[in-house]
PDB file of C-alpha atoms in Angstrom:
ATOM      1  CA  ALA A  21     101.431  55.024  40.131  1.00  0.00           C
ATOM      2  CA  GLN A  22     101.912  51.303  40.420  1.00  0.00           C
ATOM      3  CA  LYS A  23     100.047  49.297  42.963  1.00  0.00           C
ATOM      4  CA  VAL A  24      99.520  45.609  43.592  1.00  0.00           C
ATOM      5  CA  THR A  25      96.799  44.403  45.920  1.00  0.00           C
ATOM      6  CA  GLN A  26      96.568  40.915  47.325  1.00  0.00           C
ATOM      7  CA  ALA A  27      93.469  41.239  49.458  1.00  0.00           C
ATOM      8  CA  GLN A  28      93.683  37.751  50.940  1.00  0.00           C
ATOM      9  CA  THR A  29      96.136  37.847  53.818  1.00  0.00           C
ATOM     10  CA  GLU A  30      95.808  34.185  54.743  1.00  0.00           C
ATOM     11  CA  ILE A  31      93.959  31.254  53.236  1.00  0.00           C
ATOM     12  CA  SER A  32      93.564  27.854  54.818  1.00  0.00           C
ATOM     13  CA  VAL A  33      92.420  24.828  52.831  1.00  0.00           C
ATOM     14  CA  VAL A  34      92.373  21.097  53.229  1.00  0.00           C
ATOM     15  CA  GLU A  35      94.535  19.005  50.960  1.00  0.00           C
ATOM     16  CA  LYS A  36      93.038  18.309  47.519  1.00  0.00           C
ATOM     17  CA  GLU A  37      90.898  21.424  47.591  1.00  0.00           C
ATOM     18  CA  ASP A  38      91.297  23.953  44.790  1.00  0.00           C
ATOM     19  CA  VAL A  39      92.322  27.443  45.852  1.00  0.00           C
ATOM     20  CA  THR A  40      92.575  30.755  44.021  1.00  0.00           C
ATOM     21  CA  LEU A  41      94.869  33.571  45.072  1.00  0.00           C
ATOM     22  CA  ASP A  42      93.764  36.978  43.898  1.00  0.00           C
ATOM     23  CA  CYS A  43      95.964  39.740  42.535  1.00  0.00           C
ATOM     24  CA  VAL A  44      94.713  43.122  41.384  1.00  0.00           C
ATOM     25  CA  TYR A  45      97.099  45.707  39.967  1.00  0.00           C
ATOM     26  CA  GLU A  46      97.090  49.345  38.995  1.00  0.00           C
ATOM     27  CA  THR A  47      99.261  50.893  36.334  1.00  0.00           C
ATOM     28  CA  ARG A  48      99.091  53.727  33.817  1.00  0.00           C
ATOM     29  CA  ASP A  49     101.551  52.053  31.517  1.00  0.00           C
ATOM     30  CA  THR A  50     100.345  50.068  28.525  1.00  0.00           C
ATOM     31  CA  THR A  51     103.369  47.788  28.607  1.00  0.00           C
ATOM     32  CA  TYR A  52     104.028  46.016  31.866  1.00  0.00           C
ATOM     33  CA  TYR A  53     104.978  42.681  33.320  1.00  0.00           C
ATOM     34  CA  LEU A  54     103.311  40.612  35.988  1.00  0.00           C
ATOM     35  CA  PHE A  55     104.930  37.943  38.084  1.00  0.00           C
ATOM     36  CA  TRP A  56     104.115  35.398  40.756  1.00  0.00           C
ATOM     37  CA  TYR A  57     106.698  34.207  43.272  1.00  0.00           C
ATOM     38  CA  LYS A  58     106.469  31.578  45.977  1.00  0.00           C
ATOM     39  CA  GLN A  59     108.158  31.809  49.368  1.00  0.00           C
ATOM     40  CA  PRO A  60     108.055  28.441  51.162  1.00  0.00           C
ATOM     41  CA  PRO A  61     108.686  28.196  54.914  1.00  0.00           C
ATOM     42  CA  SER A  62     112.420  27.842  54.209  1.00  0.00           C
ATOM     43  CA  GLY A  63     112.385  31.492  53.123  1.00  0.00           C
ATOM     44  CA  GLU A  64     113.753  31.552  49.590  1.00  0.00           C
ATOM     45  CA  LEU A  65     111.855  33.258  46.786  1.00  0.00           C
ATOM     46  CA  VAL A  66     110.964  31.066  43.846  1.00  0.00           C
ATOM     47  CA  PHE A  67     109.816  32.390  40.488  1.00  0.00           C
ATOM     48  CA  LEU A  68     106.580  30.864  39.202  1.00  0.00           C
ATOM     49  CA  ILE A  69     105.444  32.822  36.164  1.00  0.00           C
ATOM     50  CA  ARG A  70     105.939  35.983  34.127  1.00  0.00           C
ATOM     51  CA  ARG A  71     103.332  37.522  31.890  1.00  0.00           C
ATOM     52  CA  ASN A  72     103.574  40.648  29.747  1.00  0.00           C
ATOM     53  CA  SER A  73     100.635  42.952  29.205  1.00  0.00           C
ATOM     54  CA  PHE A  74     100.156  41.923  25.589  1.00  0.00           C
ATOM     55  CA  ASP A  75      99.802  38.267  26.375  1.00  0.00           C
ATOM     56  CA  GLU A  76      96.404  37.589  27.869  1.00  0.00           C
ATOM     57  CA  GLN A  77      96.495  33.889  27.307  1.00  0.00           C
ATOM     58  CA  ASN A  78      95.892  31.912  30.423  1.00  0.00           C
ATOM     59  CA  GLU A  79      98.614  29.508  31.400  1.00  0.00           C
ATOM     60  CA  ILE A  80      98.597  26.095  32.980  1.00  0.00           C
ATOM     61  CA  SER A  81     101.580  24.365  34.469  1.00  0.00           C
ATOM     62  CA  GLY A  82     100.702  21.112  36.132  1.00  0.00           C
ATOM     63  CA  ARG A  83      98.405  21.899  39.049  1.00  0.00           C
ATOM     64  CA  TYR A  84      99.043  25.624  38.692  1.00  0.00           C
ATOM     65  CA  SER A  85      97.099  27.940  36.429  1.00  0.00           C
ATOM     66  CA  TRP A  86      96.983  31.682  35.966  1.00  0.00           C
ATOM     67  CA  ASN A  87      94.138  33.841  34.725  1.00  0.00           C
ATOM     68  CA  PHE A  88      95.160  37.240  33.370  1.00  0.00           C
ATOM     69  CA  GLN A  89      92.338  39.686  32.661  1.00  0.00           C
ATOM     70  CA  LYS A  90      93.284  43.192  31.587  1.00  0.00           C
ATOM     71  CA  SER A  91      89.660  44.314  31.722  1.00  0.00           C
ATOM     72  CA  THR A  92      89.626  43.828  35.487  1.00  0.00           C
ATOM     73  CA  SER A  93      93.372  44.391  36.049  1.00  0.00           C
ATOM     74  CA  SER A  94      93.672  41.011  37.658  1.00  0.00           C
ATOM     75  CA  PHE A  95      96.199  38.211  37.491  1.00  0.00           C
ATOM     76  CA  ASN A  96      94.833  35.406  39.632  1.00  0.00           C
ATOM     77  CA  PHE A  97      96.579  32.181  40.509  1.00  0.00           C
ATOM     78  CA  THR A  98      94.791  28.879  41.027  1.00  0.00           C
ATOM     79  CA  ILE A  99      96.205  25.740  42.572  1.00  0.00           C
ATOM     80  CA  THR A 100      94.213  22.645  41.718  1.00  0.00           C
ATOM     81  CA  ALA A 101      94.146  19.715  44.130  1.00  0.00           C
ATOM     82  CA  SER A 102      96.332  21.501  46.652  1.00  0.00           C
ATOM     83  CA  GLN A 103      99.044  19.650  48.523  1.00  0.00           C
ATOM     84  CA  VAL A 104     100.782  20.282  51.819  1.00  0.00           C
ATOM     85  CA  VAL A 105     103.921  21.271  49.902  1.00  0.00           C
ATOM     86  CA  ASP A 106     101.977  24.195  48.445  1.00  0.00           C
ATOM     87  CA  SER A 107     101.950  25.830  51.877  1.00  0.00           C
ATOM     88  CA  ALA A 108     103.847  29.076  51.395  1.00  0.00           C
ATOM     89  CA  VAL A 109     103.519  32.801  50.998  1.00  0.00           C
ATOM     90  CA  TYR A 110     102.724  33.797  47.432  1.00  0.00           C
ATOM     91  CA  PHE A 111     103.588  37.198  46.032  1.00  0.00           C
ATOM     92  CA  CYS A 112     102.244  38.926  42.962  1.00  0.00           C
ATOM     93  CA  ALA A 113     104.486  41.630  41.431  1.00  0.00           C
ATOM     94  CA  LEU A 114     104.344  44.295  38.728  1.00  0.00           C
ATOM     95  CA  SER A 115     107.049  46.005  36.656  1.00  0.00           C
ATOM     96  CA  GLU A 116     106.354  48.804  34.209  1.00  0.00           C
ATOM     97  CA  ALA A 117     108.160  49.234  30.908  1.00  0.00           C
ATOM     98  CA  GLU A 118     108.100  52.994  31.450  1.00  0.00           C
ATOM     99  CA  THR A 119     110.729  52.566  34.135  1.00  0.00           C
ATOM    100  CA  GLY A 120     112.631  50.104  31.979  1.00  0.00           C
ATOM    101  CA  GLY A 121     111.056  47.393  34.040  1.00  0.00           C
ATOM    102  CA  PHE A 122     113.498  48.281  36.765  1.00  0.00           C
ATOM    103  CA  LYS A 123     111.062  49.331  39.434  1.00  0.00           C
ATOM    104  CA  THR A 124     109.123  46.403  40.770  1.00  0.00           C
ATOM    105  CA  ILE A 125     106.159  46.574  43.103  1.00  0.00           C
ATOM    106  CA  PHE A 126     105.164  43.531  45.120  1.00  0.00           C
ATOM    107  CA  GLY A 127     101.855  42.830  46.756  1.00  0.00           C
ATOM    108  CA  ALA A 128     101.741  42.165  50.478  1.00  0.00           C
ATOM    109  CA  GLY A 129     101.520  38.438  49.842  1.00  0.00           C
ATOM    110  CA  THR A 130      99.010  35.729  50.612  1.00  0.00           C
ATOM    111  CA  ARG A 131      99.928  33.036  53.096  1.00  0.00           C
ATOM    112  CA  LEU A 132      98.482  29.696  52.096  1.00  0.00           C
ATOM    113  CA  PHE A 133      98.081  26.887  54.619  1.00  0.00           C
ATOM    114  CA  VAL A 134      97.287  23.474  53.210  1.00  0.00           C
ATOM    115  CA  LYS A 135      96.269  20.990  55.880  1.00  0.00           C
ATOM    116  CA  ALA A 136      96.620  17.271  55.464  1.00  0.00           C
TER     117      ALA A 136
ATOM    118  CA  GLU B  18     125.594  26.767  39.496  1.00  0.00           C
ATOM    119  CA  ALA B  19     123.808  30.018  38.687  1.00  0.00           C
ATOM    120  CA  GLN B  20     123.141  31.847  41.907  1.00  0.00           C
ATOM    121  CA  VAL B  21     122.903  35.030  43.912  1.00  0.00           C
ATOM    122  CA  THR B  22     124.772  34.980  47.193  1.00  0.00           C
ATOM    123  CA  GLN B  23     124.395  37.274  50.174  1.00  0.00           C
ATOM    124  CA  ASN B  24     126.521  37.681  53.259  1.00  0.00           C
ATOM    125  CA  PRO B  25     126.000  37.587  56.099  1.00  0.00           C
ATOM    126  CA  ARG B  26     122.824  35.542  56.339  1.00  0.00           C
ATOM    127  CA  TYR B  27     122.130  36.721  59.873  1.00  0.00           C
ATOM    128  CA  LEU B  28     123.335  39.834  61.631  1.00  0.00           C
ATOM    129  CA  ILE B  29     122.579  41.409  64.981  1.00  0.00           C
ATOM    130  CA  THR B  30     124.024  44.852  65.477  1.00  0.00           C
ATOM    131  CA  VAL B  31     123.498  48.013  67.472  1.00  0.00           C
ATOM    132  CA  THR B  32     122.151  51.384  66.496  1.00  0.00           C
ATOM    133  CA  GLY B  33     124.646  53.527  64.648  1.00  0.00           C
ATOM    134  CA  LYS B  34     127.237  50.878  63.832  1.00  0.00           C
ATOM    135  CA  LYS B  35     127.903  50.943  60.101  1.00  0.00           C
ATOM    136  CA  LEU B  36     127.392  47.682  58.264  1.00  0.00           C
ATOM    137  CA  THR B  37     127.529  46.280  54.755  1.00  0.00           C
ATOM    138  CA  VAL B  38     125.567  43.395  53.322  1.00  0.00           C
ATOM    139  CA  THR B  39     127.250  41.944  50.276  1.00  0.00           C
ATOM    140  CA  CYS B  40     125.500  40.572  47.212  1.00  0.00           C
ATOM    141  CA  SER B  41     127.109  38.777  44.322  1.00  0.00           C
ATOM    142  CA  GLN B  42     125.726  37.057  41.215  1.00  0.00           C
ATOM    143  CA  ASN B  43     127.481  34.800  38.739  1.00  0.00           C
ATOM    144  CA  MET B  44     125.025  35.081  35.860  1.00  0.00           C
ATOM    145  CA  ASN B  45     126.434  38.240  34.236  1.00  0.00           C
ATOM    146  CA  HIS B  46     123.119  40.033  34.806  1.00  0.00           C
ATOM    147  CA  GLU B  47     123.030  43.765  34.200  1.00  0.00           C
ATOM    148  CA  TYR B  48     120.211  44.443  36.602  1.00  0.00           C
ATOM    149  CA  MET B  49     120.426  44.047  40.358  1.00  0.00           C
ATOM    150  CA  SER B  50     118.149  45.170  43.144  1.00  0.00           C
ATOM    151  CA  TRP B  51     117.718  45.221  46.907  1.00  0.00           C
ATOM    152  CA  TYR B  52     114.451  44.612  48.737  1.00  0.00           C
ATOM    153  CA  ARG B  53     113.348  44.498  52.313  1.00  0.00           C
ATOM    154  CA  GLN B  54     110.567  42.217  53.488  1.00  0.00           C
ATOM    155  CA  ASP B  55     108.429  43.155  56.453  1.00  0.00           C
ATOM    156  CA  PRO B  56     105.308  41.393  57.773  1.00  0.00           C
ATOM    157  CA  GLY B  57     102.162  42.588  56.050  1.00  0.00           C
ATOM    158  CA  LEU B  58     104.090  44.772  53.618  1.00  0.00           C
ATOM    159  CA  GLY B  59     105.512  42.257  51.181  1.00  0.00           C
ATOM    160  CA  LEU B  60     108.792  43.155  49.507  1.00  0.00           C
ATOM    161  CA  ARG B  61     109.677  46.776  49.009  1.00  0.00           C
ATOM    162  CA  GLN B  62     112.386  47.903  46.673  1.00  0.00           C
ATOM    163  CA  ILE B  63     115.226  49.855  48.265  1.00  0.00           C
ATOM    164  CA  TYR B  64     117.616  50.511  45.376  1.00  0.00           C
ATOM    165  CA  TYR B  65     118.260  49.066  41.973  1.00  0.00           C
ATOM    166  CA  SER B  66     121.082  49.155  39.484  1.00  0.00           C
ATOM    167  CA  MET B  67     120.793  48.948  35.715  1.00  0.00           C
ATOM    168  CA  ASN B  68     124.513  48.359  35.199  1.00  0.00           C
ATOM    169  CA  VAL B  69     127.934  49.256  36.552  1.00  0.00           C
ATOM    170  CA  GLU B  70     127.965  52.739  38.089  1.00  0.00           C
ATOM    171  CA  VAL B  71     124.225  53.208  37.379  1.00  0.00           C
ATOM    172  CA  THR B  72     121.905  53.067  40.379  1.00  0.00           C
ATOM    173  CA  ASP B  73     118.571  54.566  41.325  1.00  0.00           C
ATOM    174  CA  LYS B  74     116.218  54.744  44.271  1.00  0.00           C
ATOM    175  CA  GLY B  75     113.373  52.368  44.801  1.00  0.00           C
ATOM    176  CA  ASP B  76     110.443  53.031  47.096  1.00  0.00           C
ATOM    177  CA  VAL B  77     112.224  52.966  50.461  1.00  0.00           C
ATOM    178  CA  PRO B  78     115.809  54.242  49.984  1.00  0.00           C
ATOM    179  CA  GLU B  79     116.118  56.338  53.149  1.00  0.00           C
ATOM    180  CA  GLY B  80     118.924  55.178  55.392  1.00  0.00           C
ATOM    181  CA  TYR B  81     120.571  53.012  52.751  1.00  0.00           C
ATOM    182  CA  LYS B  82     123.366  53.396  50.240  1.00  0.00           C
ATOM    183  CA  VAL B  83     124.499  51.175  47.403  1.00  0.00           C
ATOM    184  CA  SER B  84     127.338  51.017  44.946  1.00  0.00           C
ATOM    185  CA  ARG B  85     127.927  49.077  41.725  1.00  0.00           C
ATOM    186  CA  LYS B  86     131.600  49.107  40.892  1.00  0.00           C
ATOM    187  CA  GLU B  87     131.601  45.660  39.344  1.00  0.00           C
ATOM    188  CA  LYS B  88     128.876  43.953  37.414  1.00  0.00           C
ATOM    189  CA  ARG B  89     128.674  40.956  39.725  1.00  0.00           C
ATOM    190  CA  ASN B  90     128.546  42.825  43.061  1.00  0.00           C
ATOM    191  CA  PHE B  91     125.938  45.128  44.561  1.00  0.00           C
ATOM    192  CA  PRO B  92     126.542  45.789  48.273  1.00  0.00           C
ATOM    193  CA  LEU B  93     123.959  47.404  50.529  1.00  0.00           C
ATOM    194  CA  ILE B  94     125.370  49.848  53.062  1.00  0.00           C
ATOM    195  CA  LEU B  95     123.696  51.033  56.240  1.00  0.00           C
ATOM    196  CA  GLU B  96     125.859  53.858  57.499  1.00  0.00           C
ATOM    197  CA  SER B  97     123.964  54.423  60.739  1.00  0.00           C
ATOM    198  CA  PRO B  98     121.482  51.600  61.257  1.00  0.00           C
ATOM    199  CA  SER B  99     118.376  52.198  63.314  1.00  0.00           C
ATOM    200  CA  PRO B 100     115.882  49.733  64.839  1.00  0.00           C
ATOM    201  CA  ASN B 101     113.337  50.449  62.077  1.00  0.00           C
ATOM    202  CA  GLN B 102     115.772  48.866  59.631  1.00  0.00           C
ATOM    203  CA  THR B 103     115.355  45.523  61.334  1.00  0.00           C
ATOM    204  CA  SER B 104     114.088  43.400  58.476  1.00  0.00           C
ATOM    205  CA  LEU B 105     114.715  40.564  56.067  1.00  0.00           C
ATOM    206  CA  TYR B 106     116.738  41.750  53.085  1.00  0.00           C
ATOM    207  CA  PHE B 107     116.865  40.192  49.641  1.00  0.00           C
ATOM    208  CA  CYS B 108     119.197  40.890  46.770  1.00  0.00           C
ATOM    209  CA  ALA B 109     118.058  39.995  43.245  1.00  0.00           C
ATOM    210  CA  SER B 110     119.406  40.021  39.720  1.00  0.00           C
ATOM    211  CA  ARG B 111     117.903  39.558  36.269  1.00  0.00           C
ATOM    212  CA  ILE B 112     118.259  40.177  32.571  1.00  0.00           C
ATOM    213  CA  LEU B 113     116.063  42.874  31.015  1.00  0.00           C
ATOM    214  CA  ASP B 114     112.414  42.405  31.995  1.00  0.00           C
ATOM    215  CA  ASN B 115     112.620  38.756  32.872  1.00  0.00           C
ATOM    216  CA  GLU B 116     112.117  37.124  36.230  1.00  0.00           C
ATOM    217  CA  GLN B 117     114.386  37.979  39.117  1.00  0.00           C
ATOM    218  CA  PHE B 118     116.739  35.540  40.777  1.00  0.00           C
ATOM    219  CA  PHE B 119     116.832  36.137  44.498  1.00  0.00           C
ATOM    220  CA  GLY B 120     119.536  35.568  47.030  1.00  0.00           C
ATOM    221  CA  PRO B 121     118.804  33.547  50.182  1.00  0.00           C
ATOM    222  CA  GLY B 122     118.094  36.617  52.294  1.00  0.00           C
ATOM    223  CA  THR B 123     119.814  38.399  55.169  1.00  0.00           C
ATOM    224  CA  ARG B 124     118.004  38.712  58.466  1.00  0.00           C
ATOM    225  CA  LEU B 125     119.122  41.912  60.158  1.00  0.00           C
ATOM    226  CA  THR B 126     118.306  42.933  63.712  1.00  0.00           C
ATOM    227  CA  VAL B 127     119.258  46.400  64.904  1.00  0.00           C
ATOM    228  CA  LEU B 128     119.139  46.828  68.687  1.00  0.00           C
TER     229      LEU B 128
END
């Protein structure tokens, strides 16, 4: 069965600190997709990244970076030099190819507070 | 502009009064889905649809119905709402296994 665990419920940092949001997943499928979404205080859900299970390359996009490690079933998200605008709830999600990618499981989310 | 729209955005109703939340997308996506978001639980999938007239249950389908008569629309129906269905609801659409585009959300309160 699929499962996504975001063990950090809330994280509070001071602006310019680096912060890592953890995501651990469980799946029996060999082909799957991992996602990160951001939900700012305004409430909308914003896509950040998609990674398939065959692509273990880490990715960097500006101040954001993602570390995908199949060996530990983790897909962690790091924000470098955090800013107040990064304050949001961040969700990690998993879709399995076995279900056609149609069933998606989200983690409970991590609320990030960035203080000025 | 590519988007997913939901209506209404806010709704307060009473137990047992049937309601429908509409969802529409203009991106010609085959796949659409409904989620509910509750504190501490993240988003949980209610129903999804792979194409017109093809739907299936997600993880929390009890108390909900859906239909997909047109590709662009995917309404969520609560035939007899109960207080435990008070939640924030999101509709989403996508192509294949790519990222989902979410609607703005519908905040439902059932008294």
